[in-house]
Amino acid sequence: MSPIRINLYSDTQTLPTPAMRKAMAEAPVGDEQRGEDPTVNRLCEVVAELTGKEAAVFLPSGTMCNEIAICVHCRPGDEIITDRTAHILNLEGGAPAALSGASIWPLEGSHGVFTAEQVQQGIRPESRHTPRSRLVCVEQTANLGGGTVWPLETIQSVAEVARTHQLALHMDGARLFNAVIAAGIEAKKYTAPFDSVWFDLSKGLGCPVGGVLAGSAAFIEEAWWWKQRLGGAMRQAGILAAAGLYALEHHIERLAEDHRNARRFAEYIAEIPGISVALETVETNIVFFDVTATGLSAVEISDKLKSYGVLIGATDKARLRAVTHLDISQTDIETAAKALREIC
């Protein structure tokens, strides 16, 4: 088996750059749990400013960001309205039910994006027999939707319905800055309607670990209780926070390169007989493609690609997902597409 040279499995596969490692090594640190780590404190200040919120908290993972937010917003028996493809429903181990006792009402959106009308229809009537609708969750970009960017107008209309019914709003902004770069809309405008929002440092921004959750000062104070309860309180975490500060200064604008590479890859493989890719859905750095017509399963193709030193994950029997990031060059994209052509 050839060593993996081109890793398109996810943008979580990024490695810290030498300059990022230098920033980490030189970071001033202290006791993060006691509020004494200057680098963590600075990261939280920067994130609060970027998202237009009062405060923020640094957490080990994006999943923890989502689940702490849900625990703050919801009580056992409450219901969360989100898309059927949402990360909190499909990829967090059933944590909303296990940790907060909340259930999820999935909407049938388009590529991960639902409408205000669908939210309106999904809100439960006041009745002792039904769950209480409590929270609306938007995922920006929509991962399983294909990296879809939520239009600002759709977010605002969804928020208006939620507010009318006194529902809280949470943004799973794992790839928020991919949306910012793709749409040319600043983060604050996307996050303005939300009570809580987080974004991932360890995806396209290229950090080795972490996410940052933001909201009101009262929300973050409550989030800290859950951070402690879930075992996420840290100590000299400035070493990690320094990577985040470096990424926010140096790695946001370069996301456009990932988007261009994803588009190139989609266009290359769309010409391969047996491969189907909806080019109009490739908006950011994620490319889903169907291989049913090749006569091979997605898993078989994924396995064969490894012998070429290429890693692309199968999401089911028919589809694979390729995700571009800062460790993937245009040459890598061309090489991966060539390997797919030879296999198919």
PDB file of C-alpha atoms in Angstrom, residues 15-262:
ATOM      1  CA  LEU A  15      -1.105  19.907   9.644  1.00  0.00           C
ATOM      2  CA  PRO A  16       0.133  23.063  11.401  1.00  0.00           C
ATOM      3  CA  THR A  17       2.505  25.055   9.228  1.00  0.00           C
ATOM      4  CA  PRO A  18       6.054  25.828  10.417  1.00  0.00           C
ATOM      5  CA  ALA A  19       5.029  29.432  11.126  1.00  0.00           C
ATOM      6  CA  MET A  20       2.046  28.244  13.145  1.00  0.00           C
ATOM      7  CA  ARG A  21       4.255  25.856  15.114  1.00  0.00           C
ATOM      8  CA  LYS A  22       6.628  28.746  15.861  1.00  0.00           C
ATOM      9  CA  ALA A  23       3.739  30.847  17.162  1.00  0.00           C
ATOM     10  CA  MET A  24       2.645  27.950  19.358  1.00  0.00           C
ATOM     11  CA  ALA A  25       6.141  27.427  20.756  1.00  0.00           C
ATOM     12  CA  GLU A  26       6.528  31.089  21.651  1.00  0.00           C
ATOM     13  CA  ALA A  27       3.057  31.663  23.117  1.00  0.00           C
ATOM     14  CA  PRO A  28       2.826  33.099  26.646  1.00  0.00           C
ATOM     15  CA  VAL A  29       0.735  30.726  28.751  1.00  0.00           C
ATOM     16  CA  GLY A  30      -0.971  30.421  32.128  1.00  0.00           C
ATOM     17  CA  ASP A  31      -3.803  28.552  33.817  1.00  0.00           C
ATOM     18  CA  GLU A  32      -6.661  28.682  31.315  1.00  0.00           C
ATOM     19  CA  GLN A  33      -9.201  27.334  33.793  1.00  0.00           C
ATOM     20  CA  ARG A  34      -8.461  30.223  36.161  1.00  0.00           C
ATOM     21  CA  GLY A  35      -8.599  32.784  33.356  1.00  0.00           C
ATOM     22  CA  GLU A  36      -4.850  33.373  33.577  1.00  0.00           C
ATOM     23  CA  ASP A  37      -3.692  32.267  30.114  1.00  0.00           C
ATOM     24  CA  PRO A  38      -3.087  35.477  28.139  1.00  0.00           C
ATOM     25  CA  THR A  39      -3.083  33.741  24.757  1.00  0.00           C
ATOM     26  CA  VAL A  40      -6.395  31.976  25.373  1.00  0.00           C
ATOM     27  CA  ASN A  41      -7.875  35.217  26.667  1.00  0.00           C
ATOM     28  CA  ARG A  42      -6.728  37.052  23.553  1.00  0.00           C
ATOM     29  CA  LEU A  43      -8.161  34.374  21.259  1.00  0.00           C
ATOM     30  CA  CYS A  44     -11.543  34.626  22.988  1.00  0.00           C
ATOM     31  CA  GLU A  45     -11.487  38.426  22.691  1.00  0.00           C
ATOM     32  CA  VAL A  46     -10.707  38.225  18.977  1.00  0.00           C
ATOM     33  CA  VAL A  47     -13.445  35.665  18.342  1.00  0.00           C
ATOM     34  CA  ALA A  48     -16.004  37.712  20.281  1.00  0.00           C
ATOM     35  CA  GLU A  49     -15.116  40.701  18.118  1.00  0.00           C
ATOM     36  CA  LEU A  50     -15.243  38.714  14.858  1.00  0.00           C
ATOM     37  CA  THR A  51     -18.680  37.294  15.681  1.00  0.00           C
ATOM     38  CA  GLY A  52     -20.111  40.413  17.287  1.00  0.00           C
ATOM     39  CA  LYS A  53     -20.732  38.711  20.619  1.00  0.00           C
ATOM     40  CA  GLU A  54     -19.947  39.722  24.200  1.00  0.00           C
ATOM     41  CA  ALA A  55     -17.730  36.803  25.141  1.00  0.00           C
ATOM     42  CA  ALA A  56     -16.280  33.479  23.995  1.00  0.00           C
ATOM     43  CA  VAL A  57     -14.822  30.269  25.381  1.00  0.00           C
ATOM     44  CA  PHE A  58     -12.060  28.093  23.901  1.00  0.00           C
ATOM     45  CA  LEU A  59     -13.009  24.418  23.697  1.00  0.00           C
ATOM     46  CA  PRO A  60     -11.220  21.210  22.626  1.00  0.00           C
ATOM     47  CA  SER A  61     -13.580  20.388  19.753  1.00  0.00           C
ATOM     48  CA  GLY A  62     -16.416  21.589  17.591  1.00  0.00           C
ATOM     49  CA  THR A  63     -18.680  18.802  18.795  1.00  0.00           C
ATOM     50  CA  MET A  64     -18.156  20.040  22.351  1.00  0.00           C
ATOM     51  CA  CYS A  65     -19.058  23.561  21.181  1.00  0.00           C
ATOM     52  CA  ASN A  66     -22.351  22.296  19.766  1.00  0.00           C
ATOM     53  CA  GLU A  67     -23.217  20.128  22.721  1.00  0.00           C
ATOM     54  CA  ILE A  68     -22.413  22.735  25.358  1.00  0.00           C
ATOM     55  CA  ALA A  69     -24.554  25.252  23.475  1.00  0.00           C
ATOM     56  CA  ILE A  70     -27.427  22.764  23.365  1.00  0.00           C
ATOM     57  CA  CYS A  71     -27.038  22.035  27.083  1.00  0.00           C
ATOM     58  CA  VAL A  72     -27.264  25.754  27.856  1.00  0.00           C
ATOM     59  CA  HIS A  73     -30.261  26.385  25.593  1.00  0.00           C
ATOM     60  CA  CYS A  74     -32.310  23.233  26.222  1.00  0.00           C
ATOM     61  CA  ARG A  75     -33.809  21.252  29.057  1.00  0.00           C
ATOM     62  CA  PRO A  76     -34.727  17.546  29.013  1.00  0.00           C
ATOM     63  CA  GLY A  77     -37.667  16.987  26.708  1.00  0.00           C
ATOM     64  CA  ASP A  78     -37.075  20.119  24.621  1.00  0.00           C
ATOM     65  CA  GLU A  79     -36.874  19.867  20.846  1.00  0.00           C
ATOM     66  CA  ILE A  80     -34.312  21.243  18.399  1.00  0.00           C
ATOM     67  CA  ILE A  81     -35.314  22.170  14.846  1.00  0.00           C
ATOM     68  CA  THR A  82     -32.592  21.643  12.245  1.00  0.00           C
ATOM     69  CA  ASP A  83     -31.910  20.067   8.869  1.00  0.00           C
ATOM     70  CA  ARG A  84     -31.949  16.287   8.456  1.00  0.00           C
ATOM     71  CA  THR A  85     -28.279  16.446   7.353  1.00  0.00           C
ATOM     72  CA  ALA A  86     -27.145  18.422  10.408  1.00  0.00           C
ATOM     73  CA  HIS A  87     -23.965  17.444  12.235  1.00  0.00           C
ATOM     74  CA  ILE A  88     -25.731  17.469  15.614  1.00  0.00           C
ATOM     75  CA  LEU A  89     -28.176  14.847  14.350  1.00  0.00           C
ATOM     76  CA  ASN A  90     -25.887  12.577  12.346  1.00  0.00           C
ATOM     77  CA  LEU A  91     -22.329  12.870  13.590  1.00  0.00           C
ATOM     78  CA  GLU A  92     -22.247  13.551  17.328  1.00  0.00           C
ATOM     79  CA  GLY A  93     -23.050  10.134  18.745  1.00  0.00           C
ATOM     80  CA  GLY A  94     -26.579  10.988  19.833  1.00  0.00           C
ATOM     81  CA  ALA A  95     -25.155  13.553  22.258  1.00  0.00           C
ATOM     82  CA  PRO A  96     -28.195  15.879  22.365  1.00  0.00           C
ATOM     83  CA  ALA A  97     -30.290  13.021  23.741  1.00  0.00           C
ATOM     84  CA  ALA A  98     -27.542  11.706  25.997  1.00  0.00           C
ATOM     85  CA  LEU A  99     -26.300  14.991  27.469  1.00  0.00           C
ATOM     86  CA  SER A 100     -29.169  17.489  27.421  1.00  0.00           C
ATOM     87  CA  GLY A 101     -32.150  15.158  27.006  1.00  0.00           C
ATOM     88  CA  ALA A 102     -33.235  17.099  23.915  1.00  0.00           C
ATOM     89  CA  SER A 103     -34.729  15.567  20.793  1.00  0.00           C
ATOM     90  CA  ILE A 104     -34.354  16.767  17.209  1.00  0.00           C
ATOM     91  CA  TRP A 105     -37.051  17.568  14.649  1.00  0.00           C
ATOM     92  CA  PRO A 106     -35.340  17.246  11.227  1.00  0.00           C
ATOM     93  CA  LEU A 107     -36.446  19.384   8.302  1.00  0.00           C
ATOM     94  CA  GLU A 108     -36.093  18.346   4.657  1.00  0.00           C
ATOM     95  CA  GLY A 109     -33.994  21.251   3.447  1.00  0.00           C
ATOM     96  CA  SER A 110     -32.280  21.713   0.102  1.00  0.00           C
ATOM     97  CA  HIS A 111     -28.609  20.725   0.369  1.00  0.00           C
ATOM     98  CA  GLY A 112     -28.726  21.358   4.111  1.00  0.00           C
ATOM     99  CA  VAL A 113     -30.559  24.688   3.905  1.00  0.00           C
ATOM    100  CA  PHE A 114     -34.147  24.960   5.138  1.00  0.00           C
ATOM    101  CA  THR A 115     -36.613  27.831   4.877  1.00  0.00           C
ATOM    102  CA  ALA A 116     -38.489  30.046   7.296  1.00  0.00           C
ATOM    103  CA  GLU A 117     -41.716  28.396   6.163  1.00  0.00           C
ATOM    104  CA  GLN A 118     -40.349  24.976   7.100  1.00  0.00           C
ATOM    105  CA  VAL A 119     -39.378  26.266  10.542  1.00  0.00           C
ATOM    106  CA  GLN A 120     -42.859  27.681  10.990  1.00  0.00           C
ATOM    107  CA  GLN A 121     -44.367  24.300  10.128  1.00  0.00           C
ATOM    108  CA  GLY A 122     -41.956  22.492  12.429  1.00  0.00           C
ATOM    109  CA  ILE A 123     -42.737  24.497  15.555  1.00  0.00           C
ATOM    110  CA  ARG A 124     -44.863  22.511  17.976  1.00  0.00           C
ATOM    111  CA  PRO A 125     -48.193  23.899  19.168  1.00  0.00           C
ATOM    112  CA  GLU A 126     -48.384  24.607  22.894  1.00  0.00           C
ATOM    113  CA  SER A 127     -49.560  21.327  24.396  1.00  0.00           C
ATOM    114  CA  ARG A 128     -48.642  19.204  27.392  1.00  0.00           C
ATOM    115  CA  HIS A 129     -48.615  16.213  25.012  1.00  0.00           C
ATOM    116  CA  THR A 130     -45.812  17.409  22.711  1.00  0.00           C
ATOM    117  CA  PRO A 131     -42.168  18.376  23.159  1.00  0.00           C
ATOM    118  CA  ARG A 132     -41.445  22.092  23.519  1.00  0.00           C
ATOM    119  CA  SER A 133     -39.779  23.618  20.481  1.00  0.00           C
ATOM    120  CA  ARG A 134     -36.788  25.386  22.014  1.00  0.00           C
ATOM    121  CA  LEU A 135     -33.900  25.853  19.593  1.00  0.00           C
ATOM    122  CA  VAL A 136     -33.261  26.350  15.878  1.00  0.00           C
ATOM    123  CA  CYS A 137     -29.826  25.247  14.670  1.00  0.00           C
ATOM    124  CA  VAL A 138     -28.244  26.377  11.382  1.00  0.00           C
ATOM    125  CA  GLU A 139     -25.059  24.727  10.057  1.00  0.00           C
ATOM    126  CA  GLN A 140     -22.830  27.112   8.083  1.00  0.00           C
ATOM    127  CA  THR A 141     -21.600  25.761   5.715  1.00  0.00           C
ATOM    128  CA  ALA A 142     -23.841  22.699   5.438  1.00  0.00           C
ATOM    129  CA  ASN A 143     -21.357  19.813   5.450  1.00  0.00           C
ATOM    130  CA  LEU A 144     -23.510  16.903   4.293  1.00  0.00           C
ATOM    131  CA  GLY A 145     -25.377  19.306   2.048  1.00  0.00           C
ATOM    132  CA  GLY A 146     -22.146  19.616   0.058  1.00  0.00           C
ATOM    133  CA  GLY A 147     -20.500  22.611   1.706  1.00  0.00           C
ATOM    134  CA  THR A 148     -23.514  24.772   0.894  1.00  0.00           C
ATOM    135  CA  VAL A 149     -23.420  28.427   1.922  1.00  0.00           C
ATOM    136  CA  TRP A 150     -26.532  29.604   3.749  1.00  0.00           C
ATOM    137  CA  PRO A 151     -27.767  32.818   2.067  1.00  0.00           C
ATOM    138  CA  LEU A 152     -27.885  35.724   4.507  1.00  0.00           C
ATOM    139  CA  GLU A 153     -31.493  36.471   3.558  1.00  0.00           C
ATOM    140  CA  THR A 154     -32.527  32.901   4.427  1.00  0.00           C
ATOM    141  CA  ILE A 155     -30.792  33.108   7.795  1.00  0.00           C
ATOM    142  CA  GLN A 156     -32.556  36.374   8.556  1.00  0.00           C
ATOM    143  CA  SER A 157     -35.982  35.026   7.609  1.00  0.00           C
ATOM    144  CA  VAL A 158     -35.449  31.848   9.661  1.00  0.00           C
ATOM    145  CA  ALA A 159     -34.360  33.988  12.601  1.00  0.00           C
ATOM    146  CA  GLU A 160     -37.441  36.159  12.327  1.00  0.00           C
ATOM    147  CA  VAL A 161     -39.729  33.153  12.648  1.00  0.00           C
ATOM    148  CA  ALA A 162     -37.714  31.766  15.552  1.00  0.00           C
ATOM    149  CA  ARG A 163     -37.827  35.085  17.403  1.00  0.00           C
ATOM    150  CA  THR A 164     -41.570  35.401  16.859  1.00  0.00           C
ATOM    151  CA  HIS A 165     -41.989  32.109  18.704  1.00  0.00           C
ATOM    152  CA  GLN A 166     -39.378  32.865  21.403  1.00  0.00           C
ATOM    153  CA  LEU A 167     -37.015  30.143  20.177  1.00  0.00           C
ATOM    154  CA  ALA A 168     -33.257  30.379  20.708  1.00  0.00           C
ATOM    155  CA  LEU A 169     -30.925  30.343  17.696  1.00  0.00           C
ATOM    156  CA  HIS A 170     -27.598  28.522  17.446  1.00  0.00           C
ATOM    157  CA  MET A 171     -25.135  28.517  14.551  1.00  0.00           C
ATOM    158  CA  ASP A 172     -22.927  25.492  14.043  1.00  0.00           C
ATOM    159  CA  GLY A 173     -20.355  27.572  12.209  1.00  0.00           C
ATOM    160  CA  ALA A 174     -17.736  24.860  11.784  1.00  0.00           C
ATOM    161  CA  ARG A 175     -16.871  26.237   8.336  1.00  0.00           C
ATOM    162  CA  LEU A 176     -18.194  29.768   8.861  1.00  0.00           C
ATOM    163  CA  PHE A 177     -15.182  31.386   7.220  1.00  0.00           C
ATOM    164  CA  ASN A 178     -15.582  29.255   4.104  1.00  0.00           C
ATOM    165  CA  ALA A 179     -18.989  30.921   3.784  1.00  0.00           C
ATOM    166  CA  VAL A 180     -17.488  34.345   4.515  1.00  0.00           C
ATOM    167  CA  ILE A 181     -14.929  33.962   1.734  1.00  0.00           C
ATOM    168  CA  ALA A 182     -17.299  32.347  -0.760  1.00  0.00           C
ATOM    169  CA  ALA A 183     -20.052  34.942  -0.326  1.00  0.00           C
ATOM    170  CA  GLY A 184     -17.961  37.996   0.522  1.00  0.00           C
ATOM    171  CA  ILE A 185     -20.072  38.655   3.624  1.00  0.00           C
ATOM    172  CA  GLU A 186     -18.376  39.401   6.942  1.00  0.00           C
ATOM    173  CA  ALA A 187     -18.831  36.949   9.790  1.00  0.00           C
ATOM    174  CA  LYS A 188     -20.696  39.443  12.008  1.00  0.00           C
ATOM    175  CA  LYS A 189     -23.524  39.736   9.498  1.00  0.00           C
ATOM    176  CA  TYR A 190     -23.997  35.971   9.397  1.00  0.00           C
ATOM    177  CA  THR A 191     -23.840  35.598  13.176  1.00  0.00           C
ATOM    178  CA  ALA A 192     -25.864  38.658  14.211  1.00  0.00           C
ATOM    179  CA  PRO A 193     -29.233  36.855  14.632  1.00  0.00           C
ATOM    180  CA  PHE A 194     -27.824  34.002  16.738  1.00  0.00           C
ATOM    181  CA  ASP A 195     -27.734  33.602  20.504  1.00  0.00           C
ATOM    182  CA  SER A 196     -24.695  31.355  20.184  1.00  0.00           C
ATOM    183  CA  VAL A 197     -22.184  30.578  17.463  1.00  0.00           C
ATOM    184  CA  TRP A 198     -18.908  28.736  17.150  1.00  0.00           C
ATOM    185  CA  PHE A 199     -16.373  28.046  14.464  1.00  0.00           C
ATOM    186  CA  ASP A 200     -13.749  25.380  14.073  1.00  0.00           C
ATOM    187  CA  LEU A 201     -10.046  26.109  14.209  1.00  0.00           C
ATOM    188  CA  SER A 202      -9.024  22.606  13.140  1.00  0.00           C
ATOM    189  CA  LYS A 203     -10.687  22.487   9.704  1.00  0.00           C
ATOM    190  CA  GLY A 204      -9.866  24.940   6.929  1.00  0.00           C
ATOM    191  CA  LEU A 205      -8.082  27.297   9.315  1.00  0.00           C
ATOM    192  CA  GLY A 206      -5.443  24.607   9.731  1.00  0.00           C
ATOM    193  CA  CYS A 207      -4.993  24.384  13.509  1.00  0.00           C
ATOM    194  CA  PRO A 208      -4.232  21.073  15.220  1.00  0.00           C
ATOM    195  CA  VAL A 209      -7.161  21.246  17.661  1.00  0.00           C
ATOM    196  CA  GLY A 210      -9.993  23.362  18.992  1.00  0.00           C
ATOM    197  CA  GLY A 211     -13.091  25.441  18.433  1.00  0.00           C
ATOM    198  CA  VAL A 212     -14.373  28.663  19.986  1.00  0.00           C
ATOM    199  CA  LEU A 213     -17.961  29.196  21.172  1.00  0.00           C
ATOM    200  CA  ALA A 214     -19.326  32.746  21.451  1.00  0.00           C
ATOM    201  CA  GLY A 215     -22.452  34.379  22.828  1.00  0.00           C
ATOM    202  CA  SER A 216     -23.620  36.766  25.515  1.00  0.00           C
ATOM    203  CA  ALA A 217     -21.628  37.082  28.717  1.00  0.00           C
ATOM    204  CA  ALA A 218     -24.378  35.218  30.581  1.00  0.00           C
ATOM    205  CA  PHE A 219     -24.419  32.442  27.982  1.00  0.00           C
ATOM    206  CA  ILE A 220     -20.647  31.963  28.167  1.00  0.00           C
ATOM    207  CA  GLU A 221     -20.728  31.925  31.967  1.00  0.00           C
ATOM    208  CA  GLU A 222     -23.209  29.047  31.786  1.00  0.00           C
ATOM    209  CA  ALA A 223     -21.157  27.389  29.031  1.00  0.00           C
ATOM    210  CA  TRP A 224     -18.187  27.350  31.399  1.00  0.00           C
ATOM    211  CA  TRP A 225     -20.198  25.252  33.877  1.00  0.00           C
ATOM    212  CA  TRP A 226     -20.797  22.709  31.138  1.00  0.00           C
ATOM    213  CA  LYS A 227     -17.175  22.874  30.013  1.00  0.00           C
ATOM    214  CA  GLN A 228     -16.144  21.906  33.519  1.00  0.00           C
ATOM    215  CA  ARG A 229     -18.785  19.178  33.807  1.00  0.00           C
ATOM    216  CA  LEU A 230     -17.792  17.606  30.501  1.00  0.00           C
ATOM    217  CA  GLY A 231     -14.096  17.566  31.364  1.00  0.00           C
ATOM    218  CA  GLY A 232     -13.032  20.177  28.850  1.00  0.00           C
ATOM    219  CA  ALA A 233     -11.379  22.636  31.220  1.00  0.00           C
ATOM    220  CA  MET A 234      -7.700  23.010  30.362  1.00  0.00           C
ATOM    221  CA  ARG A 235      -4.506  24.455  31.814  1.00  0.00           C
ATOM    222  CA  GLN A 236      -1.677  25.971  29.722  1.00  0.00           C
ATOM    223  CA  ALA A 237      -3.848  25.951  26.626  1.00  0.00           C
ATOM    224  CA  GLY A 238      -2.239  29.046  25.136  1.00  0.00           C
ATOM    225  CA  ILE A 239      -0.010  26.734  23.119  1.00  0.00           C
ATOM    226  CA  LEU A 240      -3.150  25.659  21.275  1.00  0.00           C
ATOM    227  CA  ALA A 241      -4.833  29.072  21.288  1.00  0.00           C
ATOM    228  CA  ALA A 242      -1.752  30.584  19.627  1.00  0.00           C
ATOM    229  CA  ALA A 243      -2.423  28.391  16.593  1.00  0.00           C
ATOM    230  CA  GLY A 244      -5.932  29.851  16.429  1.00  0.00           C
ATOM    231  CA  LEU A 245      -4.693  33.426  16.610  1.00  0.00           C
ATOM    232  CA  TYR A 246      -2.162  32.715  13.874  1.00  0.00           C
ATOM    233  CA  ALA A 247      -4.832  31.114  11.682  1.00  0.00           C
ATOM    234  CA  LEU A 248      -7.262  33.996  12.079  1.00  0.00           C
ATOM    235  CA  GLU A 249      -4.563  36.390  10.935  1.00  0.00           C
ATOM    236  CA  HIS A 250      -3.074  34.322   8.098  1.00  0.00           C
ATOM    237  CA  HIS A 251      -5.430  31.558   6.951  1.00  0.00           C
ATOM    238  CA  ILE A 252      -8.845  33.096   6.291  1.00  0.00           C
ATOM    239  CA  GLU A 253      -8.265  34.751   2.919  1.00  0.00           C
ATOM    240  CA  ARG A 254      -6.420  31.693   1.595  1.00  0.00           C
ATOM    241  CA  LEU A 255      -9.634  29.630   1.891  1.00  0.00           C
ATOM    242  CA  ALA A 256     -10.437  30.954  -1.581  1.00  0.00           C
ATOM    243  CA  GLU A 257      -7.658  28.712  -2.890  1.00  0.00           C
ATOM    244  CA  ASP A 258      -9.360  25.669  -1.365  1.00  0.00           C
ATOM    245  CA  HIS A 259     -12.590  26.660  -3.077  1.00  0.00           C
ATOM    246  CA  ARG A 260     -10.854  26.980  -6.429  1.00  0.00           C
ATOM    247  CA  ASN A 261      -9.233  23.582  -6.006  1.00  0.00           C
ATOM    248  CA  ALA A 262     -12.557  21.983  -5.103  1.00  0.00           C
TER     249      ALA A 262
END
